[in-house]
Short mmCIF file of C-alpha atoms in Angstrom, two decimals:
data_model
loop_
_atom_site.label_atom_id
_atom_site.label_comp_id
_atom_site.label_asym_id
_atom_site.label_seq_id
_atom_site.Cartn_x
_atom_site.Cartn_y
_atom_site.Cartn_z
CA GLN A 212 -5.04 -15.57 -0.23
CA PHE A 213 -3.52 -12.22 0.53
CA VAL A 214 -1.40 -9.69 -1.27
CA ILE A 215 1.09 -7.98 1.03
CA VAL A 216 2.67 -4.75 -0.16
CA VAL A 217 5.35 -2.83 1.72
CA VAL A 218 5.43 0.87 0.88
CA ASP A 219 8.45 3.05 1.61
CA SER A 220 6.70 6.01 3.21
CA THR A 221 9.64 8.29 2.44
CA ASP A 222 9.73 7.61 -1.31
CA ARG A 223 7.28 10.09 -2.78
CA GLU A 224 8.82 9.74 -6.25
CA ARG A 225 8.04 6.03 -6.65
CA ILE A 226 4.60 5.86 -5.03
CA SER A 227 3.05 6.17 -8.50
CA VAL A 228 4.92 3.01 -9.56
CA THR A 229 3.58 1.25 -6.48
CA LYS A 230 0.06 2.31 -7.42
CA GLU A 231 0.39 0.99 -10.98
CA GLU A 232 1.80 -2.35 -9.85
CA LEU A 233 -0.80 -2.72 -7.11
CA TYR A 234 -3.72 -2.35 -9.50
CA LYS A 235 -2.09 -4.71 -12.02
CA MET A 236 -1.77 -7.36 -9.31
CA LEU A 237 -5.32 -6.92 -8.08
CA ALA A 238 -6.65 -7.31 -11.63
CA HIS A 239 -4.89 -10.66 -12.10
CA GLU A 240 -7.28 -13.62 -12.35
CA ASP A 241 -5.48 -15.59 -9.62
CA LEU A 242 -5.92 -12.74 -7.14
CA LYS A 243 -9.60 -11.90 -7.74
CA LYS A 244 -10.56 -12.93 -4.19
CA ALA A 245 -7.33 -11.97 -2.42
CA GLY A 246 -7.29 -9.61 0.54
CA LEU A 247 -4.80 -6.75 0.57
CA LEU A 248 -2.47 -5.73 3.41
CA ILE A 249 -0.31 -2.65 2.93
CA PHE A 250 2.52 -1.92 5.34
CA ALA A 251 3.42 1.78 5.34
CA ASN A 252 7.03 1.34 6.42
CA LYS A 253 9.48 3.96 7.74
CA GLN A 254 6.87 5.82 9.76
CA ASP A 255 9.68 6.78 12.14
CA VAL A 256 11.30 9.02 9.52
CA LYS A 257 10.56 12.72 9.79
CA GLU A 258 8.37 14.09 6.97
CA CYS A 259 7.35 10.67 5.67
CA MET A 260 3.95 10.22 4.04
CA THR A 261 1.26 9.41 6.56
CA VAL A 262 -0.99 6.38 6.28
CA ALA A 263 -3.80 8.74 5.22
CA GLU A 264 -1.65 10.27 2.46
CA ILE A 265 -0.62 6.87 1.14
CA SER A 266 -4.21 5.62 1.27
CA GLN A 267 -5.41 8.67 -0.61
CA PHE A 268 -2.67 8.49 -3.25
CA LEU A 269 -3.26 4.77 -3.85
CA LYS A 270 -7.02 5.43 -3.95
CA LEU A 271 -7.66 2.56 -1.55
CA THR A 272 -11.25 3.60 -0.89
CA SER A 273 -12.01 2.89 -4.56
CA ILE A 274 -11.07 -0.77 -4.08
CA LYS A 275 -14.45 -2.42 -3.62
CA ASP A 276 -13.82 -6.02 -4.69
CA HIS A 277 -10.97 -6.74 -2.24
CA GLN A 278 -10.84 -6.35 1.52
CA TRP A 279 -7.88 -4.15 2.38
CA HIS A 280 -6.05 -2.73 5.38
CA ILE A 281 -3.18 -0.27 5.59
CA GLN A 282 -0.88 -0.47 8.62
CA ALA A 283 1.71 2.06 9.74
CA CYS A 284 4.96 0.36 10.70
CA CYS A 285 8.67 0.67 11.30
CA ALA A 286 10.87 -2.28 10.42
CA LEU A 287 13.70 -1.02 12.64
CA THR A 288 11.66 -0.96 15.84
CA GLY A 289 9.05 -3.59 14.99
CA GLU A 290 6.18 -1.19 15.62
CA GLY A 291 3.04 -1.85 13.62
#
């Protein structure tokens, strides 16, 4: 099982909502063993949050009970 989350790297205002929802999902009993894949979308947009910024804001390094990976991507070009 995996949880896949797509983050809009340009939306600094709603990243806190993403963080709240992410931790709610990971705490759910059905997802206790699920891996986590985060797509940091819109990396082609100037002044977007970097993968490092998103990782830091979401406190991904504090997630110890789920394997996780964050991937920079661009839906328009298919990169990532």
